[in-house]
Amino acid sequence: MPVYKAPLRDMKFLLNEVFDYPKHYESLASGENATPDIVDAILAECGKFCEEVLSPLYQSGDEEGCKLENGEVTTPAGYKEAYHQYMMGGWQGLSAPEEYGGQGLPASMGLLKQEMMGTANWSFSMYPGLSLGAMNTIYLHGSEAQKQTYLVPLTEGRWGGTMCLTEPQCGTDLGQVKTKAEPQGDGSYRITGTKIFISSGEHDLTENIVHIVLARLPDAPKGTRGISLFIVPKFLPDADGGVGERNGVSCGSLEKKMGIKASATCVMNFDGATGYLIGPENQGLECMFTFMNTARIGTAIQGVGPAELSYQWALDYARERRSMRALSGKKEPEQVADAIIHHADVRRMLLTQKAVAEGGRAMLYYAARLADHMVEAHTRGDDKKAEAYDDKLGFLTPILKGFLTELGYECTNLGMQVFGGHGYIREHGMEQIVRDTRIATLYEGTTGIQALDLLGRKVLLMTQGGAVREFTLKIANFARKHLTDKRLRPYAVELLKLTAQWNLLTVRVMLAARKDRDVVSSAANDFLMYSGYVTMAYMWLRQSAVAVDKLDNGGEDSEEFYQAKLATTEFYFERLLPRAQAHATSMLSPTRSLMQLDSDHMAFTG
Ligand SMILES: Cc1cc2nc3c(=O)[nH]c(=O)nc-3n(C[C@H](O)[C@H](O)[C@H](O)COP(=O)(O)OP(=O)(O)OC[C@H]3O[C@@H](n4cnc5c(N)ncnc54)[C@H](O)[C@@H]3O)c2cc1C
């Protein structure tokens, strides 16, 4: 079974040459310690941990899975030791505030860590990932006392965290949450209910688990306006902040699922557990989603990471597996047959993976800069600026999450295809990447919900197309600057056409939606995918513009590296970007073909 290799060259190209992170970090208070040397050292150290510790546990964790016995969950062999190393390395607190024990580095540094860890072993990365969700929520909405009690052990990684939203009757529509929270008269609440699908709900990696739970107060208004947020620890903290009495929360069962088997997905029973309100009463959902964009970029990693991993392994295989001769003539006459990498159709699959992994990574790093600015403004108490950055991110996050996870999943299937029948056999690991990645388009908001959020909320309702106008203006300004170089001109021209089309499509959907309310839902998925293809095209133009400059003037990497960027840009524009036009056509089609068939006539059985 192959292992993961951290793609440090590509990461550094994006960080240093495309997005000028060194200068970006200089402009941030949290960037004071993120000097190029330190960033390099952190990337190298994290890459080593992922390659040497997490990657070797990838397949064994899948084979063994998690086990539940007497209410206790055991993670697969090696996970506890790996988590201990992770904790001792101080990785959980990399981007956490210094006053609660973190290293105070910019949010984007945390994202780079998440990318490498998630690519090497997504299941493992879920445990610290969920803790991060709990940490962010407590940091943003907790009282000072709550921060002191919970943030320090969470930041150190001694305690883990979860996000308990989903119940049997609802995942998307959280207005249906039934879990009850009754005041106990001492400032705490009795939490009763069942949550399902809770990642890291119970495990043996940390000494305590802090659940962030959505529940309803007595007489709370119906729907989303009546939901509050609570901290419910597995063990109640004692007077010294240590682990005290066991709380009334337990794991009822582990979900048997398609992939990410080393990540414990739990049914959690709250049987009159003691909980503490976090944030204002009945504003739990608002609290949950405030500044969640930063966290959501994290889930977009599950598009880029698997595309990268599957590409790395497929590429190695395609260089070695031999089958027939290349159509243009023998490439390796001394061999019995040519390596499959010489066949155009295999190259189509590999280059799709490469274009998505590297183009998607660029999308993540582009957004991560905005996240840094947003966090910085929030820390300084500049709420207006923080909100402005959050709005910019808010437009991009559904595109990143929805589009990248859909394409990432496609790429894992292509990786399996490159292996032929061997891709379907467990030993090579390719089918595991497919299974592990399938969840990415479902949790943290399905693709359909991301698409509705983008088109319905962010584009039409909140900005009447303004978000698209603002972003396309940025793209168009960039494209215009590159019209004169003949190596870049075709891409710049294409992007200019697309920015105009994106605005036109937005207006046409908006007008159609005024006459027919189903239009938003019927157009949303195509709008999201269209937006993703254009955004990725912008990222490829940005990369090729740097490559051209470095080829002319010299850069940090080799000539071959920059030539490969130009070749991949050409592939992307010629072979993947045309898909945007199919989405444009489909998005404007009348809703009739979707809505005319009576629900009872969808199938005729019996
Ligand atoms: C492995 C795993 C881990 C998870 N981890 C967690 C966790 O840690 N914490 C947690 O709280 N939850 C977790 N979840 C739950 C996950 O977030 C939900 O499953 C997800 O949000 C979808 O909710 P649902 O399953 O209820 O689907 P539903 O909401 O029932 O949706 C079903 C389908 O209907 C579509 N749909 C729904 N409403 C609309 C609409 N208005 N318009 C158009 N289409 C619509 C959806 O897009 C989807 O295709 C996890 C789930 C899994 C499988």
Short mmCIF file of C-alpha atoms in Angstrom, two decimals, residues 40-481:
data_model
loop_
_atom_site.label_atom_id
_atom_site.label_comp_id
_atom_site.label_asym_id
_atom_site.label_seq_id
_atom_site.Cartn_x
_atom_site.Cartn_y
_atom_site.Cartn_z
CA ASP A 40 8.75 26.26 6.57
CA ALA A 41 9.73 24.43 9.75
CA ILE A 42 6.09 23.90 10.76
CA LEU A 43 5.15 22.61 7.30
CA ALA A 44 8.12 20.23 7.26
CA GLU A 45 7.42 18.94 10.78
CA CYS A 46 3.70 18.52 10.14
CA GLY A 47 4.40 16.82 6.80
CA LYS A 48 6.74 14.37 8.56
CA PHE A 49 4.13 13.56 11.24
CA CYS A 50 1.51 12.96 8.55
CA GLU A 51 3.78 10.82 6.37
CA GLU A 52 5.37 8.77 9.15
CA VAL A 53 2.64 8.49 11.78
CA LEU A 54 -0.81 9.14 10.28
CA SER A 55 -0.47 7.70 6.80
CA PRO A 56 0.65 4.21 7.99
CA LEU A 57 -2.53 4.02 10.13
CA TYR A 58 -4.83 4.84 7.23
CA GLN A 59 -5.58 1.34 6.03
CA SER A 60 -5.30 -0.51 9.35
CA GLY A 61 -7.74 1.97 10.90
CA ASP A 62 -10.25 1.20 8.16
CA GLU A 63 -9.83 -2.56 8.56
CA GLU A 64 -10.18 -2.47 12.35
CA GLY A 65 -12.66 0.37 12.85
CA CYS A 66 -13.91 1.57 16.25
CA LYS A 67 -15.44 -0.71 18.88
CA LEU A 68 -18.08 -0.04 21.53
CA GLU A 69 -18.01 -2.11 24.72
CA ASN A 70 -19.81 -1.22 27.95
CA GLY A 71 -20.37 2.34 26.76
CA GLU A 72 -16.67 2.88 26.01
CA VAL A 73 -15.38 3.37 22.46
CA THR A 74 -11.95 2.09 21.49
CA THR A 75 -10.23 3.59 18.47
CA PRO A 76 -8.11 1.33 16.20
CA ALA A 77 -4.59 0.25 17.21
CA GLY A 78 -2.05 3.05 16.98
CA TYR A 79 -4.58 5.89 17.16
CA LYS A 80 -4.04 6.59 20.84
CA GLU A 81 -0.27 6.76 20.42
CA ALA A 82 -0.59 8.94 17.32
CA TYR A 83 -2.99 11.26 19.15
CA HIS A 84 -0.56 11.46 22.07
CA GLN A 85 2.19 12.56 19.68
CA TYR A 86 -0.19 15.07 18.13
CA MET A 87 -1.05 16.46 21.54
CA MET A 88 2.54 16.59 22.77
CA GLY A 89 3.53 18.38 19.56
CA GLY A 90 1.14 21.19 20.54
CA TRP A 91 -0.62 20.87 17.18
CA GLN A 92 -4.14 21.45 18.49
CA GLY A 93 -3.28 24.95 19.67
CA LEU A 94 -1.40 26.03 16.54
CA SER A 95 -3.85 28.80 15.62
CA ALA A 96 -5.64 29.07 18.97
CA PRO A 97 -5.43 32.28 21.04
CA GLU A 98 -2.37 32.53 23.27
CA GLU A 99 -4.39 33.57 26.34
CA TYR A 100 -5.95 30.09 26.40
CA GLY A 101 -2.75 28.17 25.81
CA GLY A 102 -2.52 28.32 22.03
CA GLN A 103 0.34 29.46 19.84
CA GLY A 104 -1.66 32.33 18.39
CA LEU A 105 -0.55 31.74 14.80
CA PRO A 106 -2.85 32.84 11.95
CA ALA A 107 -5.94 30.72 11.17
CA SER A 108 -4.48 29.80 7.79
CA MET A 109 -1.62 27.92 9.47
CA GLY A 110 -4.22 25.70 11.11
CA LEU A 111 -5.73 25.09 7.69
CA LEU A 112 -2.39 23.97 6.24
CA LYS A 113 -2.03 21.53 9.13
CA GLN A 114 -5.60 20.29 8.61
CA GLU A 115 -4.96 19.80 4.90
CA MET A 116 -1.94 17.56 5.44
CA MET A 117 -3.48 15.62 8.32
CA GLY A 118 -6.80 15.19 6.53
CA THR A 119 -5.11 13.98 3.35
CA ALA A 120 -2.91 11.49 5.19
CA ASN A 121 -5.74 10.10 7.33
CA TRP A 122 -9.17 11.76 7.25
CA SER A 123 -10.62 9.58 10.02
CA PHE A 124 -7.88 10.55 12.45
CA SER A 125 -8.17 14.23 11.58
CA MET A 126 -11.88 14.17 12.47
CA TYR A 127 -11.09 13.94 16.21
CA PRO A 128 -9.04 17.15 16.48
CA GLY A 129 -11.26 18.71 13.79
CA LEU A 130 -14.41 18.38 15.90
CA SER A 131 -12.52 19.67 18.94
CA LEU A 132 -11.67 22.73 16.90
CA GLY A 133 -15.37 23.29 16.19
CA ALA A 134 -16.11 23.18 19.93
CA MET A 135 -13.15 25.49 20.65
CA ASN A 136 -14.31 28.08 18.11
CA THR A 137 -17.85 28.04 19.49
CA ILE A 138 -16.72 28.49 23.09
CA TYR A 139 -14.20 31.17 22.10
CA LEU A 140 -16.79 33.18 20.23
CA HIS A 141 -19.81 32.75 22.51
CA GLY A 142 -18.68 31.42 25.88
CA SER A 143 -18.44 33.47 29.07
CA GLU A 144 -14.95 34.17 30.38
CA ALA A 145 -15.42 31.50 33.05
CA GLN A 146 -16.44 28.95 30.39
CA LYS A 147 -13.42 29.87 28.32
CA GLN A 148 -11.11 29.43 31.31
CA THR A 149 -12.62 26.04 32.19
CA TYR A 150 -12.91 24.49 28.76
CA LEU A 151 -10.65 26.26 26.28
CA VAL A 152 -7.34 25.50 27.95
CA PRO A 153 -7.67 21.67 28.08
CA LEU A 154 -9.26 21.68 24.60
CA THR A 155 -6.40 23.76 23.22
CA GLU A 156 -3.86 21.47 24.81
CA GLY A 157 -5.69 18.52 23.26
CA ARG A 158 -6.19 16.84 26.67
CA TRP A 159 -9.96 17.16 26.14
CA GLY A 160 -11.83 16.55 22.91
CA GLY A 161 -14.95 18.22 21.57
CA THR A 162 -18.04 17.46 19.49
CA MET A 163 -20.85 19.30 17.74
CA CYS A 164 -24.20 17.66 18.60
CA LEU A 165 -26.80 19.02 16.17
CA THR A 166 -28.38 16.15 14.29
CA GLU A 167 -31.37 14.16 15.62
CA PRO A 168 -33.17 11.22 14.03
CA GLN A 169 -35.88 13.45 12.50
CA CYS A 170 -33.60 16.29 11.34
CA GLY A 171 -30.12 17.10 10.08
CA THR A 172 -30.62 19.96 7.64
CA ASP A 173 -33.77 21.38 9.18
CA LEU A 174 -32.52 22.01 12.71
CA GLY A 175 -35.70 23.91 13.53
CA GLN A 176 -37.10 20.44 14.29
CA VAL A 177 -34.64 19.77 17.14
CA LYS A 178 -36.45 18.16 20.13
CA THR A 179 -33.71 17.75 22.74
CA LYS A 180 -34.90 19.47 25.93
CA ALA A 181 -33.02 21.77 28.29
CA GLU A 182 -34.70 22.43 31.67
CA PRO A 183 -33.30 25.00 34.10
CA GLN A 184 -32.16 23.39 37.38
CA GLY A 185 -32.25 26.59 39.41
CA ASP A 186 -28.47 26.71 39.95
CA GLY A 187 -27.59 28.19 36.58
CA SER A 188 -27.22 24.79 34.95
CA TYR A 189 -29.73 22.85 32.78
CA ARG A 190 -30.94 19.25 32.54
CA ILE A 191 -30.39 18.09 28.97
CA THR A 192 -32.53 15.21 27.70
CA GLY A 193 -32.67 13.82 24.17
CA THR A 194 -30.96 11.77 21.52
CA LYS A 195 -28.45 12.98 18.98
CA ILE A 196 -27.36 10.80 16.08
CA PHE A 197 -24.34 10.70 13.75
CA ILE A 198 -22.13 12.48 16.31
CA SER A 199 -18.52 12.38 15.18
CA SER A 200 -16.06 11.74 18.04
CA GLY A 201 -19.03 11.45 20.43
CA GLU A 202 -17.16 8.86 22.47
CA HIS A 203 -13.56 7.62 22.18
CA ASP A 204 -10.42 6.78 24.12
CA LEU A 205 -8.12 9.54 22.87
CA THR A 206 -8.79 12.22 25.47
CA GLU A 207 -9.53 12.32 29.20
CA ASN A 208 -12.77 14.29 28.71
CA ILE A 209 -15.15 15.17 25.86
CA VAL A 210 -16.92 18.52 25.65
CA HIS A 211 -20.19 18.26 23.74
CA ILE A 212 -21.68 21.40 22.20
CA VAL A 213 -25.39 20.59 22.07
CA LEU A 214 -28.38 22.23 20.42
CA ALA A 215 -31.48 21.97 22.65
CA ARG A 216 -34.78 23.66 23.35
CA LEU A 217 -35.73 25.52 26.54
CA PRO A 218 -39.24 25.05 28.00
CA ASP A 219 -41.73 27.36 26.23
CA ALA A 220 -39.15 28.25 23.59
CA PRO A 221 -40.65 29.50 20.31
CA LYS A 222 -41.17 26.80 17.66
CA GLY A 223 -38.64 26.35 14.86
CA THR A 224 -35.17 27.80 14.53
CA ARG A 225 -35.91 30.77 16.81
CA GLY A 226 -36.33 28.51 19.83
CA ILE A 227 -33.01 26.72 19.88
CA SER A 228 -30.25 27.31 22.40
CA LEU A 229 -26.68 26.11 22.68
CA PHE A 230 -25.23 24.19 25.64
CA ILE A 231 -21.91 22.85 26.82
CA VAL A 232 -22.36 19.31 28.11
CA PRO A 233 -19.09 17.72 29.30
CA LYS A 234 -18.72 13.93 29.55
CA PHE A 235 -17.11 14.46 32.97
CA LEU A 236 -18.11 17.57 34.93
CA PRO A 237 -15.03 19.69 35.59
CA ASP A 238 -13.99 19.66 39.27
CA ALA A 239 -13.10 22.77 41.28
CA ASP A 240 -9.50 22.69 39.99
CA GLY A 241 -10.57 22.39 36.36
CA GLY A 242 -9.72 18.67 36.33
CA VAL A 243 -11.98 15.75 35.45
CA GLY A 244 -14.77 15.29 38.02
CA GLU A 245 -18.02 13.36 38.25
CA ARG A 246 -19.41 11.40 35.23
CA ASN A 247 -22.25 13.29 33.51
CA GLY A 248 -25.48 11.73 32.19
CA VAL A 249 -24.36 11.47 28.59
CA SER A 250 -23.41 8.21 26.94
CA CYS A 251 -22.85 6.54 23.61
CA GLY A 252 -25.80 4.27 22.78
CA SER A 253 -24.30 2.77 19.64
CA LEU A 254 -21.79 3.27 16.87
CA GLU A 255 -23.09 3.84 13.35
CA LYS A 256 -22.01 1.16 10.85
CA LYS A 257 -21.03 3.16 7.84
CA MET A 258 -19.55 3.20 4.33
CA GLY A 259 -16.21 4.84 5.12
CA ILE A 260 -14.15 6.84 7.64
CA LYS A 261 -14.44 3.74 9.81
CA ALA A 262 -11.74 4.81 12.23
CA SER A 263 -13.80 7.90 13.09
CA ALA A 264 -16.35 7.07 15.79
CA THR A 265 -19.82 8.16 14.62
CA CYS A 266 -22.03 7.86 17.68
CA VAL A 267 -25.63 7.87 18.78
CA MET A 268 -25.44 10.02 21.92
CA ASN A 269 -28.02 9.76 24.68
CA PHE A 270 -28.45 12.72 27.00
CA ASP A 271 -30.30 11.42 30.06
CA GLY A 272 -30.85 14.48 32.21
CA ALA A 273 -27.21 15.45 31.69
CA THR A 274 -25.96 18.66 33.25
CA GLY A 275 -25.42 21.37 30.67
CA TYR A 276 -24.46 25.04 30.66
CA LEU A 277 -26.01 27.64 28.39
CA ILE A 278 -23.59 29.20 25.96
CA GLY A 279 -24.55 32.44 24.25
CA PRO A 280 -28.03 34.01 24.60
CA GLU A 281 -31.21 31.94 25.06
CA ASN A 282 -32.95 30.93 21.82
CA GLN A 283 -30.08 32.14 19.68
CA GLY A 284 -28.27 28.84 19.48
CA LEU A 285 -28.43 28.55 15.72
CA GLU A 286 -27.18 32.09 15.12
CA CYS A 287 -24.31 31.42 17.54
CA MET A 288 -23.55 28.13 15.84
CA PHE A 289 -23.29 29.76 12.45
CA THR A 290 -21.55 32.99 13.39
CA PHE A 291 -18.18 33.02 11.76
CA MET A 292 -18.65 29.36 10.83
CA ASN A 293 -17.20 30.15 7.43
CA THR A 294 -13.70 29.62 8.75
CA ALA A 295 -14.65 26.16 9.96
CA ARG A 296 -16.44 25.39 6.70
CA ILE A 297 -13.31 26.00 4.67
CA GLY A 298 -12.00 23.10 6.73
CA THR A 299 -14.61 20.76 5.30
CA ALA A 300 -13.73 21.87 1.77
CA ILE A 301 -10.36 20.25 2.45
CA GLN A 302 -12.12 16.92 2.11
CA GLY A 303 -12.40 17.68 -1.58
CA VAL A 304 -8.79 18.68 -2.16
CA GLY A 305 -7.12 16.14 0.15
CA PRO A 306 -8.61 12.97 -1.35
CA ALA A 307 -8.04 14.27 -4.90
CA GLU A 308 -4.38 14.74 -3.95
CA LEU A 309 -4.00 11.36 -2.22
CA SER A 310 -5.77 9.45 -4.94
CA TYR A 311 -3.68 11.29 -7.57
CA GLN A 312 -0.40 10.49 -5.85
CA TRP A 313 -1.19 6.77 -5.75
CA ALA A 314 -2.72 6.63 -9.24
CA LEU A 315 0.28 8.43 -10.73
CA ASP A 316 2.73 5.91 -9.24
CA TYR A 317 0.60 3.06 -10.54
CA ALA A 318 0.21 4.56 -14.02
CA ARG A 319 3.98 4.83 -14.37
CA GLU A 320 4.45 1.14 -13.60
CA ARG A 321 1.42 -0.71 -14.92
CA ARG A 322 1.90 -1.81 -18.53
CA SER A 323 -0.81 -2.32 -21.10
CA MET A 324 -0.64 -2.34 -24.91
CA ARG A 325 1.13 0.31 -26.91
CA ALA A 326 0.57 4.06 -27.09
CA LEU A 327 -1.43 4.97 -30.22
CA SER A 328 1.31 7.34 -31.40
CA GLY A 329 3.91 4.52 -31.37
CA LYS A 330 5.91 2.53 -28.81
CA LYS A 331 7.13 4.64 -25.92
CA GLU A 332 9.13 1.94 -24.13
CA PRO A 333 10.14 -0.50 -26.91
CA GLU A 334 12.39 -2.49 -24.58
CA GLN A 335 9.38 -3.38 -22.43
CA VAL A 336 6.64 -5.88 -23.14
CA ALA A 337 4.11 -3.03 -23.29
CA ASP A 338 4.00 0.70 -22.58
CA ALA A 339 3.14 2.07 -19.16
CA ILE A 340 -0.50 3.14 -19.05
CA ILE A 341 0.57 6.75 -18.36
CA HIS A 342 1.25 7.02 -22.10
CA HIS A 343 -2.43 6.53 -23.01
CA ALA A 344 -4.39 9.74 -23.53
CA ASP A 345 -7.42 8.47 -21.66
CA VAL A 346 -5.36 7.61 -18.57
CA ARG A 347 -3.78 11.07 -18.79
CA ARG A 348 -7.29 12.57 -18.90
CA MET A 349 -7.99 10.94 -15.54
CA LEU A 350 -4.65 11.83 -13.97
CA LEU A 351 -4.69 15.43 -15.17
CA THR A 352 -8.25 15.89 -13.94
CA GLN A 353 -7.05 14.81 -10.50
CA LYS A 354 -4.01 17.08 -10.69
CA ALA A 355 -6.00 20.08 -11.90
CA VAL A 356 -8.59 19.64 -9.15
CA ALA A 357 -6.06 18.99 -6.37
CA GLU A 358 -3.85 21.96 -7.24
CA GLY A 359 -6.66 24.26 -8.39
CA GLY A 360 -8.69 23.38 -5.30
CA ARG A 361 -5.70 23.95 -3.04
CA ALA A 362 -5.35 27.41 -4.56
CA MET A 363 -9.03 28.10 -3.82
CA LEU A 364 -8.48 27.09 -0.19
CA TYR A 365 -5.40 29.26 0.27
CA TYR A 366 -7.11 32.20 -1.40
CA ALA A 367 -10.01 31.92 1.07
CA ALA A 368 -7.69 31.29 4.01
CA ARG A 369 -6.19 34.76 3.59
CA LEU A 370 -9.66 36.23 3.99
CA ALA A 371 -10.20 34.06 7.08
CA ASP A 372 -6.99 35.43 8.61
CA HIS A 373 -8.21 39.00 8.09
CA MET A 374 -11.61 38.16 9.50
CA VAL A 375 -10.18 36.57 12.66
CA GLU A 376 -7.74 39.46 13.09
CA ALA A 377 -10.50 42.08 12.84
CA HIS A 378 -12.65 40.11 15.28
CA THR A 379 -9.79 39.80 17.78
CA ARG A 380 -9.19 43.55 17.57
CA GLY A 381 -12.90 44.13 18.24
CA ASP A 382 -13.43 45.67 14.81
CA ASP A 383 -16.79 43.97 14.24
CA LYS A 384 -17.61 45.93 11.09
CA LYS A 385 -14.45 44.85 9.34
CA ALA A 386 -14.82 41.29 10.64
CA GLU A 387 -18.32 41.17 9.18
CA ALA A 388 -17.13 42.55 5.85
CA TYR A 389 -14.52 39.79 5.58
CA ASP A 390 -17.04 37.23 6.79
CA ASP A 391 -19.37 38.29 3.97
CA LYS A 392 -16.63 37.82 1.38
CA LEU A 393 -15.88 34.41 2.86
CA GLY A 394 -19.58 33.67 3.16
CA PHE A 395 -19.91 33.91 -0.61
CA LEU A 396 -16.93 31.65 -1.26
CA THR A 397 -17.50 28.95 1.38
CA PRO A 398 -20.51 27.21 -0.19
CA ILE A 399 -18.63 27.21 -3.50
CA LEU A 400 -15.56 25.73 -1.84
CA LYS A 401 -17.44 23.21 0.24
CA GLY A 402 -19.98 22.15 -2.40
CA PHE A 403 -17.91 22.26 -5.58
CA LEU A 404 -14.63 20.96 -4.19
CA THR A 405 -16.15 17.99 -2.38
CA GLU A 406 -18.16 17.01 -5.48
CA LEU A 407 -15.05 17.20 -7.68
CA GLY A 408 -12.86 15.63 -5.02
CA TYR A 409 -15.18 12.63 -4.95
CA GLU A 410 -15.10 12.42 -8.76
CA CYS A 411 -11.30 12.41 -8.57
CA THR A 412 -11.22 9.53 -6.09
CA ASN A 413 -13.29 7.51 -8.53
CA LEU A 414 -10.92 8.43 -11.34
CA GLY A 415 -8.01 7.26 -9.18
CA MET A 416 -9.73 3.92 -8.72
CA GLN A 417 -10.36 3.78 -12.48
CA VAL A 418 -6.65 4.26 -13.22
CA PHE A 419 -6.01 1.08 -11.21
CA GLY A 420 -8.54 -0.84 -13.33
CA GLY A 421 -9.91 -3.90 -11.49
CA HIS A 422 -7.14 -3.56 -8.91
CA GLY A 423 -8.71 -0.30 -7.82
CA TYR A 424 -11.70 -2.28 -6.57
CA ILE A 425 -9.50 -4.58 -4.46
CA ARG A 426 -8.97 -3.36 -0.92
CA GLU A 427 -5.21 -3.93 -0.71
CA HIS A 428 -4.38 -0.93 -2.94
CA GLY A 429 -6.35 1.54 -0.82
CA MET A 430 -8.10 3.22 -3.77
CA GLU A 431 -11.60 2.00 -2.90
CA GLN A 432 -11.05 3.19 0.68
CA ILE A 433 -10.37 6.73 -0.54
CA VAL A 434 -13.63 6.59 -2.51
CA ARG A 435 -15.60 5.32 0.50
CA ASP A 436 -13.98 7.76 2.91
CA THR A 437 -14.65 10.72 0.66
CA ARG A 438 -18.31 10.05 -0.10
CA ILE A 439 -19.40 11.62 3.18
CA ALA A 440 -17.85 14.98 2.25
CA THR A 441 -20.78 16.03 0.07
CA LEU A 442 -23.26 15.06 2.80
CA TYR A 443 -22.22 16.39 6.19
CA GLU A 444 -21.68 20.03 7.21
CA GLY A 445 -24.54 20.83 4.83
CA THR A 446 -25.21 18.67 1.76
CA THR A 447 -24.23 19.99 -1.66
CA GLY A 448 -27.89 20.85 -2.25
CA ILE A 449 -27.97 22.95 0.90
CA GLN A 450 -24.65 24.66 0.06
CA ALA A 451 -26.11 25.49 -3.36
CA LEU A 452 -29.28 26.97 -1.83
CA ASP A 453 -27.17 28.94 0.64
CA LEU A 454 -25.10 30.34 -2.23
CA LEU A 455 -27.80 31.20 -4.72
CA GLY A 456 -30.81 31.72 -2.48
CA ARG A 457 -29.23 33.48 0.50
CA LYS A 458 -25.86 34.95 -0.39
CA VAL A 459 -26.50 35.92 -4.01
CA LEU A 460 -30.21 36.69 -4.36
CA LEU A 461 -31.62 37.49 -0.93
CA MET A 462 -28.72 39.18 0.83
CA THR A 463 -26.97 40.97 -2.03
CA GLN A 464 -29.33 40.91 -5.06
CA GLY A 465 -26.43 39.71 -7.19
CA GLY A 466 -23.93 42.07 -5.53
CA ALA A 467 -21.72 39.26 -4.27
CA VAL A 468 -21.28 37.96 -7.83
CA ARG A 469 -20.67 41.48 -9.16
CA GLU A 470 -17.97 42.12 -6.55
CA PHE A 471 -16.14 38.84 -7.08
CA THR A 472 -16.33 38.89 -10.88
CA LEU A 473 -14.98 42.45 -10.90
CA LYS A 474 -11.92 41.19 -9.07
CA ILE A 475 -11.48 38.35 -11.55
CA ALA A 476 -12.02 40.61 -14.56
CA ASN A 477 -9.50 43.17 -13.31
CA PHE A 478 -6.93 40.42 -12.90
CA ALA A 479 -7.71 38.92 -16.31
CA ARG A 480 -7.42 42.30 -18.06
CA LYS A 481 -3.86 42.70 -16.79
#
